[in-house]
JSON list of N, CA and C in Angstrom, two decimals:
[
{"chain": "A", "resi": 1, "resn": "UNK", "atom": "N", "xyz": [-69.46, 46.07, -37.19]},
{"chain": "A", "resi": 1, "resn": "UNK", "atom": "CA", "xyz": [-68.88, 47.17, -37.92]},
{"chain": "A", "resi": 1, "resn": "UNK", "atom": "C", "xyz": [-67.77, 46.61, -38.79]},
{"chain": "A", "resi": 2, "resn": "UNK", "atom": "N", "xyz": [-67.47, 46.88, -39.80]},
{"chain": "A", "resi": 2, "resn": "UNK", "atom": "CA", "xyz": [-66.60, 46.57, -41.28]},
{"chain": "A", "resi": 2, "resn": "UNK", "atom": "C", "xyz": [-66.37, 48.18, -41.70]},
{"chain": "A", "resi": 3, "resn": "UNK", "atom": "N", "xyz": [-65.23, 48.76, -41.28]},
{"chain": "A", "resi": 3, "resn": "UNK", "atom": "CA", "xyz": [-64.34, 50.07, -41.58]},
{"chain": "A", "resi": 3, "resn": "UNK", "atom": "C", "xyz": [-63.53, 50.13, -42.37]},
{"chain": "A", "resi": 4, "resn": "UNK", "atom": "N", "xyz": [-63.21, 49.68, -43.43]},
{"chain": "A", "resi": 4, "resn": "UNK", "atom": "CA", "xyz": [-62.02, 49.75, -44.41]},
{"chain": "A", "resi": 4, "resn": "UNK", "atom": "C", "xyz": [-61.40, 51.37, -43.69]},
{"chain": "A", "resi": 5, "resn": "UNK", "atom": "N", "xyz": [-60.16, 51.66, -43.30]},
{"chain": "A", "resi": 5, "resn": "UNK", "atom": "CA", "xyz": [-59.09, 52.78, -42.83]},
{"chain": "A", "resi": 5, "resn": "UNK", "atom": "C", "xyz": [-58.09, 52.89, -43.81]},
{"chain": "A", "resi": 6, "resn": "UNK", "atom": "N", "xyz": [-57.54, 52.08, -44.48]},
{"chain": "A", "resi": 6, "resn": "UNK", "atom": "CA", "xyz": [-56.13, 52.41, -45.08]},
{"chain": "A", "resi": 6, "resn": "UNK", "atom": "C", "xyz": [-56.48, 51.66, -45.99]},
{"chain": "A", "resi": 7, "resn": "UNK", "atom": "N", "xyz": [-55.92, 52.56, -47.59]},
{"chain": "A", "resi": 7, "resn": "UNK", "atom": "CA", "xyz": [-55.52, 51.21, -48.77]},
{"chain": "A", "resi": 7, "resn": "UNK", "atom": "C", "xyz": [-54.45, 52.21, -49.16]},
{"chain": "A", "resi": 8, "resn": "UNK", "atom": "N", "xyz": [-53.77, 50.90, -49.48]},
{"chain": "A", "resi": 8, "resn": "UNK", "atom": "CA", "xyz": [-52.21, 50.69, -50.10]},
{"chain": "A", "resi": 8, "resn": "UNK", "atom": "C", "xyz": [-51.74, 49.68, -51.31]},
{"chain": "A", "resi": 9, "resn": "UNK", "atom": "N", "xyz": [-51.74, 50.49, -52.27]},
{"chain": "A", "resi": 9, "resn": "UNK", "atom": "CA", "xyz": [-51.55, 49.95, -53.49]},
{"chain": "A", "resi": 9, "resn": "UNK", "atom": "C", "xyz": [-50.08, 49.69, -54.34]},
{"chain": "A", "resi": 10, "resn": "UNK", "atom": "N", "xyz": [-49.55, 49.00, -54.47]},
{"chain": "A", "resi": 10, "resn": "UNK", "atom": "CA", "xyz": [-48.66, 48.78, -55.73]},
{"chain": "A", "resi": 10, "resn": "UNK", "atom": "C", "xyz": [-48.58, 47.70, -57.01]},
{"chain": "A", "resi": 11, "resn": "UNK", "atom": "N", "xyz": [-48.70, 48.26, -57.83]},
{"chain": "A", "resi": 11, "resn": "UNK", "atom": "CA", "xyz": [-48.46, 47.13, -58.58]},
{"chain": "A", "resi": 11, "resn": "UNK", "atom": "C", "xyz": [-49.87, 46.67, -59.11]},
{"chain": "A", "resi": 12, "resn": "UNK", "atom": "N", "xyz": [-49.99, 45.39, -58.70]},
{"chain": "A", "resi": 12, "resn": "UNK", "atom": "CA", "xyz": [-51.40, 44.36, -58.59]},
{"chain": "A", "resi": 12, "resn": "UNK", "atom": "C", "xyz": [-51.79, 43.92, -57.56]},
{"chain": "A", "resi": 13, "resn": "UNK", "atom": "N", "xyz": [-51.07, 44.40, -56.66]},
{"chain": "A", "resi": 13, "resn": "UNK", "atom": "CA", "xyz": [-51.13, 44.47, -55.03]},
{"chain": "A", "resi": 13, "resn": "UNK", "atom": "C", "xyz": [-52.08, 45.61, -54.55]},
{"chain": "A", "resi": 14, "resn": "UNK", "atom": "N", "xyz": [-52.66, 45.12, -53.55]},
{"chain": "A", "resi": 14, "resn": "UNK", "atom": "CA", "xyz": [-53.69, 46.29, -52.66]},
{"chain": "A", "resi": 14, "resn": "UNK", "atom": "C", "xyz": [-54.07, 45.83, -51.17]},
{"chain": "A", "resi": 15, "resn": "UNK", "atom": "N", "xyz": [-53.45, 46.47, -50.18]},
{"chain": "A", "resi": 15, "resn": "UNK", "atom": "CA", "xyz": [-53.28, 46.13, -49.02]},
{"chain": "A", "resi": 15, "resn": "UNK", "atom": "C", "xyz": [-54.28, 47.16, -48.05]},
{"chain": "A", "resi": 16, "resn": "UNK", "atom": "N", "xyz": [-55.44, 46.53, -47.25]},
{"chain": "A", "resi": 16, "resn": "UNK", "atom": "CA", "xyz": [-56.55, 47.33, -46.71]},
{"chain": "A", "resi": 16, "resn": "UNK", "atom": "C", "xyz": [-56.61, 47.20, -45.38]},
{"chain": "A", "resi": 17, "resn": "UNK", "atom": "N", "xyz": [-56.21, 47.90, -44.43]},
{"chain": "A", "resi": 17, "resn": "UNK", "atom": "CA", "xyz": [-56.35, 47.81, -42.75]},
{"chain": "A", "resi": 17, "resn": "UNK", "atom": "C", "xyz": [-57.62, 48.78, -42.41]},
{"chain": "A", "resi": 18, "resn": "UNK", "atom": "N", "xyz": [-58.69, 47.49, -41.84]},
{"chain": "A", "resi": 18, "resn": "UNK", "atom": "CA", "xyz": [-60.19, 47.85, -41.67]},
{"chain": "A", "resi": 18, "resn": "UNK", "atom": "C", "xyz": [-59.80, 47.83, -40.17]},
{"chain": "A", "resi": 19, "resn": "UNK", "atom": "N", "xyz": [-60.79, 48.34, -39.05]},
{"chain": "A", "resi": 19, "resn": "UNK", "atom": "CA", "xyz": [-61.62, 47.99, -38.30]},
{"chain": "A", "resi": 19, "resn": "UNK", "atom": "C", "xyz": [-62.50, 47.42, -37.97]},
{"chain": "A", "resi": 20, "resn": "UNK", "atom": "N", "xyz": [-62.63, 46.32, -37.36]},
{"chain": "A", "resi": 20, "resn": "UNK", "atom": "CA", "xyz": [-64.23, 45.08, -36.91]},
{"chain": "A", "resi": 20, "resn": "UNK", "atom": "C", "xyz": [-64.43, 45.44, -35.77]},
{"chain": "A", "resi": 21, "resn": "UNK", "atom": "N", "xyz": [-65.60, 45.12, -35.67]},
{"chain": "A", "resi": 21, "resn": "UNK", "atom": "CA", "xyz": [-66.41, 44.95, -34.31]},
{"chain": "A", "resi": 21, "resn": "UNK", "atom": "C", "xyz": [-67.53, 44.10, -34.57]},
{"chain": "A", "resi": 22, "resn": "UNK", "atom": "N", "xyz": [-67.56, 43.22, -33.44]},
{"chain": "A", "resi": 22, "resn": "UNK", "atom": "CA", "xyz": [-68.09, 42.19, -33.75]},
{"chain": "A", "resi": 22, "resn": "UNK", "atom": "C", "xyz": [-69.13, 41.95, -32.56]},
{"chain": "A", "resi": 23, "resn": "UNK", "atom": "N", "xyz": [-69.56, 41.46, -32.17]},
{"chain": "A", "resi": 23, "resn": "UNK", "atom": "CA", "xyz": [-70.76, 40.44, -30.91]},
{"chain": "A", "resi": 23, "resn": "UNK", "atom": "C", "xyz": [-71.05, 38.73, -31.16]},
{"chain": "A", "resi": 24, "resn": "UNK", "atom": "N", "xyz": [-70.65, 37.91, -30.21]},
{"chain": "A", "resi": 24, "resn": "UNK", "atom": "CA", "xyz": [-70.58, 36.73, -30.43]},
{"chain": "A", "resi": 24, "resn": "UNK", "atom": "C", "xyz": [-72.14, 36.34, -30.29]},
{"chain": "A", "resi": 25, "resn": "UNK", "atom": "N", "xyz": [-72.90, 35.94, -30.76]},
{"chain": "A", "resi": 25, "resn": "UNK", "atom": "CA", "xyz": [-73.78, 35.31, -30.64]},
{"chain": "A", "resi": 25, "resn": "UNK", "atom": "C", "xyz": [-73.75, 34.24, -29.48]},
{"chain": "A", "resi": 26, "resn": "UNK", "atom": "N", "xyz": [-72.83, 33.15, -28.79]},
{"chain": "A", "resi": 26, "resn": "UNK", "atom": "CA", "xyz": [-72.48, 32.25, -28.05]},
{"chain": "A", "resi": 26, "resn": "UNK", "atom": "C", "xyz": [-72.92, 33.24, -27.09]},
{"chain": "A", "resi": 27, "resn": "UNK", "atom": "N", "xyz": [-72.27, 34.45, -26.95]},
{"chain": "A", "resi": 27, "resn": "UNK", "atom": "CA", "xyz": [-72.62, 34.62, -25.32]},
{"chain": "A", "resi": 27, "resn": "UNK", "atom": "C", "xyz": [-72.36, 36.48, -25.58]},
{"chain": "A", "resi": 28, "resn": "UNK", "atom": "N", "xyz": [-73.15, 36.68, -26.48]},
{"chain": "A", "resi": 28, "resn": "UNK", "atom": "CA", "xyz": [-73.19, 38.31, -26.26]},
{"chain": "A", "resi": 28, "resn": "UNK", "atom": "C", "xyz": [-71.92, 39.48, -26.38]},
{"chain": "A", "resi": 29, "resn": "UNK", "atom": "N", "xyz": [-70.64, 38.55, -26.20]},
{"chain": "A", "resi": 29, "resn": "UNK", "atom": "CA", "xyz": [-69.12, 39.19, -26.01]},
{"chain": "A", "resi": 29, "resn": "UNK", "atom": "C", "xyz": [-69.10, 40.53, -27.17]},
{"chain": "A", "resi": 30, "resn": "UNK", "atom": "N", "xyz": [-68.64, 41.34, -26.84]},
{"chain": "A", "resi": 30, "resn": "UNK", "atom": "CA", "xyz": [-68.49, 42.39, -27.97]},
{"chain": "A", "resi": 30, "resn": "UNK", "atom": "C", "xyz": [-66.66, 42.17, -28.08]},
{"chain": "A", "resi": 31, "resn": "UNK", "atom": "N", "xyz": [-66.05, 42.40, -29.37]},
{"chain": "A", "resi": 31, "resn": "UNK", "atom": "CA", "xyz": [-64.43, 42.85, -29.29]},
{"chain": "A", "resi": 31, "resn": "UNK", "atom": "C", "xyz": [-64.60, 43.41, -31.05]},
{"chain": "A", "resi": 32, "resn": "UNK", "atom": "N", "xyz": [-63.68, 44.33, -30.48]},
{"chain": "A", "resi": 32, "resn": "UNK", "atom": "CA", "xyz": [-62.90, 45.03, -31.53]},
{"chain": "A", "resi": 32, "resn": "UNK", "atom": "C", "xyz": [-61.63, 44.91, -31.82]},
{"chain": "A", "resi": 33, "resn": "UNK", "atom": "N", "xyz": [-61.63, 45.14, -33.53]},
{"chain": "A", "resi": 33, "resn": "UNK", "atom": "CA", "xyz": [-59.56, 45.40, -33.14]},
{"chain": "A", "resi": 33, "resn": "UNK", "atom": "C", "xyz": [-59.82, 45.78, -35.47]},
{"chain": "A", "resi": 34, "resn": "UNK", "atom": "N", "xyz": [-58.44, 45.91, -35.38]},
{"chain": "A", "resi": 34, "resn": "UNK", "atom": "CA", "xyz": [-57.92, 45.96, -37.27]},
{"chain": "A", "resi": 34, "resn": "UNK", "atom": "C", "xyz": [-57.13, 44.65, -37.19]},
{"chain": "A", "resi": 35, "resn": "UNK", "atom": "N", "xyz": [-57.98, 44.41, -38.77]},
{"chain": "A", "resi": 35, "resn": "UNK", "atom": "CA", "xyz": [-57.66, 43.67, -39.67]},
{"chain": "A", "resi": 35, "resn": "UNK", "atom": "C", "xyz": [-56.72, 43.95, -40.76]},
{"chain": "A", "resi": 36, "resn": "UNK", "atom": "N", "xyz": [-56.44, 42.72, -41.45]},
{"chain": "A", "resi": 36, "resn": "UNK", "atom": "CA", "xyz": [-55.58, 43.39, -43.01]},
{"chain": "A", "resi": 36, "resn": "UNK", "atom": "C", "xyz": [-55.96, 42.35, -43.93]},
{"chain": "A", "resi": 37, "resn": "UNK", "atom": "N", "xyz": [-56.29, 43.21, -44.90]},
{"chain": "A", "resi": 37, "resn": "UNK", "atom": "CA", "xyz": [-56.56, 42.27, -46.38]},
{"chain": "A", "resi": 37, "resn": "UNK", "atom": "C", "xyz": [-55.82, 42.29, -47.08]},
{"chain": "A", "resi": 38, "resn": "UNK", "atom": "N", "xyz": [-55.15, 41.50, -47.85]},
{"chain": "A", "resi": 38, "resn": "UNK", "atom": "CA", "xyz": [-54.08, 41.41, -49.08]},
{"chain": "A", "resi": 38, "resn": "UNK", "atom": "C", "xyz": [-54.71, 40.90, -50.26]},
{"chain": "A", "resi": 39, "resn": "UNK", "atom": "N", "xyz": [-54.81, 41.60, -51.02]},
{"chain": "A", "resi": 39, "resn": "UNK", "atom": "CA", "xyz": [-55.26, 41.21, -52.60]},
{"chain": "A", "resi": 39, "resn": "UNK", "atom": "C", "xyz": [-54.32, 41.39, -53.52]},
{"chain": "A", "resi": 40, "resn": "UNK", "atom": "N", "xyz": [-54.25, 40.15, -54.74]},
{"chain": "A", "resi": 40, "resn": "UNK", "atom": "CA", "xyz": [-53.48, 40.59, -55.74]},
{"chain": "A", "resi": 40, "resn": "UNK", "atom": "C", "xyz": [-54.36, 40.06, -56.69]},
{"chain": "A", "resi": 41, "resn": "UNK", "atom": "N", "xyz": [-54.48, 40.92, -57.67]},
{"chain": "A", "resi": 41, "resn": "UNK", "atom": "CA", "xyz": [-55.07, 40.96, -58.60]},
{"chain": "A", "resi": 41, "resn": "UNK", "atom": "C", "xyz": [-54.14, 40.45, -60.21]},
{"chain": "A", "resi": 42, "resn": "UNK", "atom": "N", "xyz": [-55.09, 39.80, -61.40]},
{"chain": "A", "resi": 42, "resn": "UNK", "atom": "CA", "xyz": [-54.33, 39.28, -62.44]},
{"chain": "A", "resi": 42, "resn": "UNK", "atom": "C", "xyz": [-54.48, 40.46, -63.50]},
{"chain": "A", "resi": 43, "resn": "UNK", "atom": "N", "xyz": [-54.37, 40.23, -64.78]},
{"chain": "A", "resi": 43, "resn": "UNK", "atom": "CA", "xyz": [-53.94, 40.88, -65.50]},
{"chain": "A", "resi": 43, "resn": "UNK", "atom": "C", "xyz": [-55.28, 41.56, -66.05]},
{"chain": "A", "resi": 44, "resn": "UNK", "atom": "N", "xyz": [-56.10, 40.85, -65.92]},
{"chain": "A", "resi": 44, "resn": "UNK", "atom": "CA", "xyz": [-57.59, 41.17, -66.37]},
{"chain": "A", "resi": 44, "resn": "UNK", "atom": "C", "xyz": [-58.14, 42.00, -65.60]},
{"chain": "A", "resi": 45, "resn": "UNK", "atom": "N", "xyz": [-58.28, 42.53, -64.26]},
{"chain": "A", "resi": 45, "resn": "UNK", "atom": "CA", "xyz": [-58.22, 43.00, -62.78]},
{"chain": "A", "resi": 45, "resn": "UNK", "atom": "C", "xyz": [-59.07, 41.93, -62.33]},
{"chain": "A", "resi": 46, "resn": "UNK", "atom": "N", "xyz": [-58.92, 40.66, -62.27]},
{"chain": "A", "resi": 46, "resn": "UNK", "atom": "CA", "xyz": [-59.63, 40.29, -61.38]},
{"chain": "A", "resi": 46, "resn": "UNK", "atom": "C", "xyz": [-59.01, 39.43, -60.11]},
{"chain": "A", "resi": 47, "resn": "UNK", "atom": "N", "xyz": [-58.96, 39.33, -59.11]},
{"chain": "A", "resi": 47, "resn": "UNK", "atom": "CA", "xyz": [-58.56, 38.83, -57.86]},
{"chain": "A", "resi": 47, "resn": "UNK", "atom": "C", "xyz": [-58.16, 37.21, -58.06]},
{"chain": "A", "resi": 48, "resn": "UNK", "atom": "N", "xyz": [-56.73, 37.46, -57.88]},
{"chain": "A", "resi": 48, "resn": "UNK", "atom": "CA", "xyz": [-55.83, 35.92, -58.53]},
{"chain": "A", "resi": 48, "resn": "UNK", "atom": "C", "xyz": [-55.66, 35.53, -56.77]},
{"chain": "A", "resi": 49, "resn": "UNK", "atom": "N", "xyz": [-55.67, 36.36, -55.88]},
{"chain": "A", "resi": 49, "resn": "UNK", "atom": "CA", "xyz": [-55.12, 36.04, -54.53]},
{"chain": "A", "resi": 49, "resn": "UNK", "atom": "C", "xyz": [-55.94, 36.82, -53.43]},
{"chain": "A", "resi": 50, "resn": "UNK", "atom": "N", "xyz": [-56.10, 36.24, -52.21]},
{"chain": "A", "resi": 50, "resn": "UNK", "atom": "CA", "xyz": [-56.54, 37.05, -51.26]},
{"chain": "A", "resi": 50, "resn": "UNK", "atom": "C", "xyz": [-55.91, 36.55, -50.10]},
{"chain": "A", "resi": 51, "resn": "UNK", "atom": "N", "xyz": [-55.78, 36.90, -48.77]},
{"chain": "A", "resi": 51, "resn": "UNK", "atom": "CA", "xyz": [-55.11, 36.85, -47.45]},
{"chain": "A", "resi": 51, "resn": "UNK", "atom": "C", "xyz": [-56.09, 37.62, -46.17]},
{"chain": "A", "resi": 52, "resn": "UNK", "atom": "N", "xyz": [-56.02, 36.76, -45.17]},
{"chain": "A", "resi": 52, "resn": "UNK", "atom": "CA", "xyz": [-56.82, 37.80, -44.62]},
{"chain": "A", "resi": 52, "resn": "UNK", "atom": "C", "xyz": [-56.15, 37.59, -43.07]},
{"chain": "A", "resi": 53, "resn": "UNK", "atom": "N", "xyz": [-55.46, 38.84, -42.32]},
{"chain": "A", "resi": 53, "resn": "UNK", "atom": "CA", "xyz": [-54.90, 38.43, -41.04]},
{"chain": "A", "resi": 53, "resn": "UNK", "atom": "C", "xyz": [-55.68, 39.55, -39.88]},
{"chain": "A", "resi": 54, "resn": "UNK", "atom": "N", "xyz": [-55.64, 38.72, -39.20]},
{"chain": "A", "resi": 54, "resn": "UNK", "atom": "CA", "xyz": [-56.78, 39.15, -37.99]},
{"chain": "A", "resi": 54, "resn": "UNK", "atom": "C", "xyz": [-56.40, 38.57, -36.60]},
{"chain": "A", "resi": 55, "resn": "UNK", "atom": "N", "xyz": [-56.93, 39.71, -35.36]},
{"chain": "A", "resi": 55, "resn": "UNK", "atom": "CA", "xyz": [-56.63, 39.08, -33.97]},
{"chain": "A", "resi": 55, "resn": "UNK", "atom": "C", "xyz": [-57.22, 37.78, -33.89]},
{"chain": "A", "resi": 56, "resn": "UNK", "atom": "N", "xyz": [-56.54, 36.77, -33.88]},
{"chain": "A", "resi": 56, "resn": "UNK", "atom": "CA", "xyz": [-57.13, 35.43, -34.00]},
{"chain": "A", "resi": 56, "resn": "UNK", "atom": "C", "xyz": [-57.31, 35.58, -32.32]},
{"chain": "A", "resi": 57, "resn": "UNK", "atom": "N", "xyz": [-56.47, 35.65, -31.45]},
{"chain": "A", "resi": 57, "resn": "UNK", "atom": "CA", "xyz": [-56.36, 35.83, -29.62]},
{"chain": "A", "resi": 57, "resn": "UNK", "atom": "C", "xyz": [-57.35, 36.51, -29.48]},
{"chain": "A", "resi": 58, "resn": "UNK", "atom": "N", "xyz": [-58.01, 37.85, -29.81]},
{"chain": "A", "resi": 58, "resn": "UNK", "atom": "CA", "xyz": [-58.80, 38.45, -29.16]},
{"chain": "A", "resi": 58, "resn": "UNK", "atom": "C", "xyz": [-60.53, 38.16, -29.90]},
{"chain": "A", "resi": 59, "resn": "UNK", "atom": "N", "xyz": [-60.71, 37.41, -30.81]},
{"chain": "A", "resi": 59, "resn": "UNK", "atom": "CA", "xyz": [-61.66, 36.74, -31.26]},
{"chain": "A", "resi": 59, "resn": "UNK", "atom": "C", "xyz": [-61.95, 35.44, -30.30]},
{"chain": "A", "resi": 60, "resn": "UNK", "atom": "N", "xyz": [-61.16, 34.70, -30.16]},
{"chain": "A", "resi": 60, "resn": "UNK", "atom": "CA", "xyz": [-61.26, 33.21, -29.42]},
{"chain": "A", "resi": 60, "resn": "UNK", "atom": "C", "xyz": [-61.76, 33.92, -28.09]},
{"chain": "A", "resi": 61, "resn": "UNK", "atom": "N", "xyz": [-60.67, 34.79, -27.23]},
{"chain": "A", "resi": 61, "resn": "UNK", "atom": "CA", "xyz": [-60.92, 35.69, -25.92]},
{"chain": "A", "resi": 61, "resn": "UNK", "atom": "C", "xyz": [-62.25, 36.11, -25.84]},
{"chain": "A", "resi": 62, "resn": "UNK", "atom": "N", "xyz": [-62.94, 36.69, -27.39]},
{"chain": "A", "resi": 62, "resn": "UNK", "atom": "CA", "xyz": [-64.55, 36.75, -26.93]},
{"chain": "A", "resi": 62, "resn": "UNK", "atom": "C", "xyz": [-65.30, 35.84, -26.95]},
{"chain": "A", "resi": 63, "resn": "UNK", "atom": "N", "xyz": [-64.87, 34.62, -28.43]},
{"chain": "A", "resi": 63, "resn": "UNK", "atom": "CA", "xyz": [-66.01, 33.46, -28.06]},
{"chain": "A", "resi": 63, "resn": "UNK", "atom": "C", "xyz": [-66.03, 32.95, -26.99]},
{"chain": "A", "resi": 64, "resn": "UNK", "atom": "N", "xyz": [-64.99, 32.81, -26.13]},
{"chain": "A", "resi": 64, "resn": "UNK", "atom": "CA", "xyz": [-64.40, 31.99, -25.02]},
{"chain": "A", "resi": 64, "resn": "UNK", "atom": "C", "xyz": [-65.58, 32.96, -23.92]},
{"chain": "A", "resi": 65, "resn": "UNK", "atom": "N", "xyz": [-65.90, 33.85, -23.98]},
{"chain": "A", "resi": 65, "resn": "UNK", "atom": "CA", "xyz": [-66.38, 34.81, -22.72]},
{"chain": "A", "resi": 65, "resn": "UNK", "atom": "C", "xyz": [-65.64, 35.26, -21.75]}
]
């Protein structure tokens, strides 16, 4: 699952807190949690920057089993 929940805009800035859900292939693990995307965009609108922060702990916690 890929949920975009929130966008937040200023500027050339656009800030997006999704929901994932995922299943590890390694061993079946399901986890969920929100993400955040940071985009900044240039003058043309096209994407000069991106960021992407995520439960890094509860990703490893599922590959791990």
């Amino acid at each position: 699952m890929f949920e975009p929940r929130d966008f937040v805009s200023e500027g050339n800035q656009v800030v997006v807190r999704l929901r994932i859900k995922l299943v590890m292939k390694k061993n079946g693990k399901s986890a969920e949690f929100d993400t955040i995307h940071y985009w900044t965009f240039d003058s043309a609108g096209k994407v000069s920057a991106y960021r992407h922060f995520n439960d890094t702990a509860g990703e490893i916690a599922a590959w791990r089993g």
